Amino acid sequence: GAGVSQSPSNKVTEKGKDVELRCDPISGHTALYWYRQSLGQGLEFLIYFQGNSAPDKSGLPSDRFSAERTGGSVSTLTIQRTQQEDSAVYLCASSPMGVGYTFGSGTRLTVV
Amino acid sequence: GQQLNQSPQSMFIQEGEDVSMNCTSSSIFNTWLWYKQDPGEGPVLLIALYKAGELTSNGRLTAQFGITRKDSFLNISASIPSDVGIYFCAGQLYGGATNKLIFGTGTLLAVQP
């Protein structure tokens, strides 16, 4: 598509449930990033995929967080056993060679 | 997570005024970028800076990459109501396993007509 697409745009879940967030990057972009933005805060790096290389997972806050990227395109961020502190906007971005990110509109996750 | 020091945190100005915001880091970056985020949207790239000392303009926006590669500023001239939003600086390092961006804490800009 023309831009980075994320779904769902909003997700409300009960504490302890698992959630999956989806990102469709711009076609042909080899790099894909996930960031988290808490209320009134900047963007916190979570994970980075580049082509077939091993992902950089250094930003994942706990082992409840995981992400995969299938076929070098769509990516899914999974949060297991959600906690209230996981509430945030989760942003996905893609770029052709690691420069000039294009962000999606994000998924607003609320854990109640 | 790691973040850059960005100031001011917020600005409330009159339409037509000029605006300046800056970002500093204890680390050196290869690239500095400035983004704007509107409510409910992801950040949109405004200006990218690739060389120390570089001064770049994009319409009413002007940004500079500090000589030490540890800082950058963004100026907006003759502000208009649609400039309202949150502005983020970001530093990027190339090479190694990642090209991740490290973001500043953001500057909230409000413009009164």
Coordinates of C-alpha atoms in Angstrom, one line a residue:
Chain A
G1 CA 0.0 0.0 0.0
A2 CA 0.9 3.7 0.0
G3 CA 1.8 3.8 3.6
V4 CA 2.5 1.8 6.7
S5 CA -0.7 0.1 7.9
Q6 CA -1.3 -0.9 11.5
S7 CA -4.2 -2.9 13.0
P8 CA -6.2 -2.6 15.1
S9 CA -6.1 1.1 15.5
N10 CA -7.4 0.7 19.1
K11 CA -7.4 -2.3 21.4
V12 CA -8.8 -2.6 24.9
T13 CA -7.9 -5.8 26.7
E14 CA -8.2 -7.2 30.2
K15 CA -5.1 -7.6 32.3
G16 CA -3.5 -11.0 31.8
K17 CA -4.8 -11.5 28.3
D18 CA -2.5 -11.8 25.3
V19 CA -2.7 -9.3 22.4
E20 CA -1.3 -9.3 18.8
L21 CA -0.6 -6.1 17.0
R22 CA -0.1 -6.1 13.2
C23 CA 2.0 -4.0 10.9
D24 CA 2.0 -4.0 7.1
P25 CA 5.0 -2.0 5.9
I26 CA 5.5 -0.2 2.7
S27 CA 6.1 -2.7 -0.1
G28 CA 9.8 -3.1 -0.8
H29 CA 10.9 -1.6 2.5
T30 CA 13.5 -4.0 4.0
A31 CA 13.7 -2.4 7.5
L32 CA 10.9 -2.6 10.0
Y33 CA 10.8 -1.1 13.5
W34 CA 8.5 -1.2 16.4
Y35 CA 8.3 1.7 18.9
R36 CA 6.2 2.3 22.0
Q37 CA 4.9 5.7 23.0
S38 CA 3.5 6.2 26.5
L39 CA 1.2 9.1 27.3
G40 CA 3.2 12.4 27.0
Q41 CA 6.4 10.6 26.3
G42 CA 8.8 10.2 23.4
L43 CA 9.2 7.0 21.4
E44 CA 10.9 4.0 23.0
F45 CA 12.6 1.6 20.6
L46 CA 11.4 -2.0 20.9
I47 CA 12.7 -4.2 18.0
Y48 CA 14.2 -3.9 14.5
F49 CA 14.0 -6.2 11.5
Q50 CA 16.3 -5.8 8.5
G51 CA 15.9 -8.3 5.7
N52 CA 16.9 -11.8 6.6
S53 CA 19.2 -10.7 9.4
A54 CA 18.6 -11.6 13.0
P55 CA 16.4 -8.9 14.6
D56 CA 17.7 -6.5 17.1
K57 CA 15.5 -7.2 20.2
S58 CA 17.4 -5.0 22.6
G59 CA 14.5 -2.7 23.3
L60 CA 11.9 -5.3 24.3
P61 CA 11.1 -4.5 27.9
S62 CA 10.4 -8.1 29.1
D63 CA 10.1 -11.7 27.9
R64 CA 6.3 -11.1 27.6
F65 CA 7.0 -9.1 24.4
S66 CA 7.9 -10.8 21.2
A67 CA 7.7 -10.0 17.5
E68 CA 8.1 -11.8 14.2
R69 CA 8.2 -10.8 10.6
T70 CA 7.0 -13.3 8.1
G71 CA 8.3 -13.4 4.6
G72 CA 10.2 -10.1 5.1
S73 CA 6.9 -8.2 5.0
V74 CA 4.1 -8.3 7.6
S75 CA 5.1 -8.1 11.3
T76 CA 3.3 -9.1 14.4
L77 CA 4.1 -7.8 17.9
T78 CA 2.7 -10.1 20.6
I79 CA 2.3 -9.1 24.3
Q80 CA 1.6 -12.0 26.6
R81 CA -0.1 -11.7 30.0
T82 CA -0.7 -7.9 29.5
Q83 CA -0.2 -5.6 32.4
Q84 CA -1.6 -2.1 32.9
E85 CA 1.9 -0.6 32.3
D86 CA 1.8 -2.0 28.8
S87 CA -0.9 0.6 27.9
A88 CA 0.6 2.8 25.2
V89 CA 0.6 3.6 21.6
Y90 CA 2.6 1.0 19.6
L91 CA 4.0 2.5 16.4
C92 CA 5.5 0.6 13.5
A93 CA 7.8 2.1 10.9
S94 CA 9.5 0.9 7.8
S95 CA 12.3 2.2 5.6
P96 CA 14.1 1.1 2.4
M97 CA 17.6 1.1 3.8
G98 CA 17.3 2.1 7.4
V99 CA 17.1 5.9 6.7
G100 CA 13.9 7.9 6.4
Y101 CA 11.4 6.0 8.4
T102 CA 7.7 6.1 7.5
F103 CA 5.5 5.6 10.5
G104 CA 2.1 4.0 10.7
S105 CA -0.7 5.7 12.7
G106 CA -0.2 3.3 15.6
T107 CA -2.3 0.9 17.7
R108 CA -3.5 2.4 21.0
L109 CA -3.5 -0.4 23.6
T110 CA -5.4 0.0 26.8
V111 CA -5.1 -2.7 29.5
V112 CA -7.9 -2.5 32.0
Chain B
G1 CA 15.0 3.4 27.3
Q2 CA 17.6 5.9 26.0
Q3 CA 16.2 9.3 25.1
L4 CA 17.7 12.6 24.0
N5 CA 17.3 15.8 26.0
Q6 CA 14.9 18.0 24.2
S7 CA 13.8 21.5 25.2
P8 CA 11.6 23.3 25.8
Q9 CA 9.0 20.7 26.8
S10 CA 6.2 23.0 25.6
M11 CA 5.7 26.4 23.9
F12 CA 2.6 28.5 23.7
I13 CA 3.0 31.3 21.1
Q14 CA 1.1 33.7 18.9
E15 CA 0.6 33.2 15.2
G16 CA 3.4 34.8 13.3
E17 CA 6.1 34.3 16.0
D18 CA 9.3 32.4 15.4
V19 CA 10.0 29.2 17.3
S20 CA 13.2 27.5 18.3
M21 CA 13.8 24.1 19.9
N22 CA 16.9 22.0 20.5
C23 CA 18.1 18.6 21.3
T24 CA 21.3 17.4 23.0
S25 CA 22.9 14.1 23.6
S26 CA 25.8 12.6 25.4
S27 CA 26.4 10.3 22.4
I28 CA 27.5 11.1 18.9
F29 CA 25.1 10.4 16.0
N30 CA 25.6 10.0 12.3
T31 CA 22.3 11.5 11.5
W32 CA 19.8 13.9 13.2
L33 CA 16.2 14.0 12.2
W34 CA 13.2 16.1 13.2
Y35 CA 9.7 14.8 13.2
K36 CA 6.3 16.3 13.8
Q37 CA 3.4 14.3 15.3
D38 CA -0.2 15.2 15.0
P39 CA -2.8 13.8 17.4
G40 CA -3.7 10.2 16.6
E41 CA -1.0 9.9 14.0
G42 CA 2.5 8.6 13.7
P43 CA 5.4 11.0 13.5
V44 CA 6.1 12.5 10.0
L45 CA 9.7 13.3 8.9
L46 CA 10.3 17.1 8.5
I47 CA 14.1 17.4 8.0
A48 CA 17.0 15.0 7.9
L49 CA 20.6 16.1 8.7
Y50 CA 23.6 14.0 7.6
K51 CA 26.8 16.0 8.1
A52 CA 28.2 17.8 11.2
G53 CA 27.6 21.5 10.8
E54 CA 25.0 21.0 8.1
L55 CA 22.2 23.7 7.9
T56 CA 19.1 22.6 6.1
S57 CA 15.9 24.4 5.3
N58 CA 12.5 23.1 4.3
G59 CA 10.1 26.0 3.7
R60 CA 9.7 27.8 7.0
L61 CA 11.7 25.2 8.8
T62 CA 15.5 25.4 9.4
A63 CA 17.5 22.8 11.2
Q64 CA 21.2 22.4 12.0
F65 CA 23.4 19.4 12.9
G66 CA 25.8 20.5 15.6
I67 CA 29.6 20.4 14.9
T68 CA 30.1 18.0 17.8
R69 CA 27.4 15.7 16.3
K70 CA 25.8 15.7 19.8
D71 CA 23.2 18.4 19.2
S72 CA 20.7 19.9 16.8
F73 CA 18.2 22.7 16.7
L74 CA 15.0 23.3 14.7
N75 CA 13.6 26.8 14.0
I76 CA 10.1 27.5 12.6
S77 CA 9.6 31.0 11.2
A78 CA 6.3 32.9 11.0
S79 CA 4.3 30.2 12.8
I80 CA 0.8 29.3 11.6
P81 CA -2.0 27.4 13.4
S82 CA -1.3 24.2 11.5
D83 CA 2.2 24.1 13.1
V84 CA 0.5 22.8 16.3
G85 CA 1.7 19.4 17.3
I86 CA 4.5 17.6 19.0
Y87 CA 8.0 17.9 17.6
F88 CA 10.6 15.2 18.2
C89 CA 14.3 15.1 17.4
A90 CA 15.9 11.8 16.7
G91 CA 19.5 10.6 16.4
Q92 CA 20.6 7.7 14.4
L93 CA 23.7 5.6 14.3
Y94 CA 24.5 3.4 11.3
G95 CA 26.3 0.2 11.2
G96 CA 26.3 -2.8 13.4
A97 CA 23.1 -4.7 13.9
T98 CA 20.7 -1.8 13.9
N99 CA 19.9 1.6 12.5
K100 CA 17.5 2.4 15.2
L101 CA 16.5 6.0 16.0
I102 CA 16.8 7.4 19.5
F103 CA 14.1 9.9 20.1
G104 CA 13.9 13.1 22.2
T105 CA 11.2 13.6 24.7
G106 CA 9.3 16.0 22.5
T107 CA 8.3 19.7 22.3
L108 CA 4.6 20.5 22.4
L109 CA 3.8 23.5 20.3
A110 CA 0.6 25.5 20.6
V111 CA -0.1 28.4 18.3
Q112 CA -2.8 30.9 19.1
P113 CA -4.4 32.6 16.0

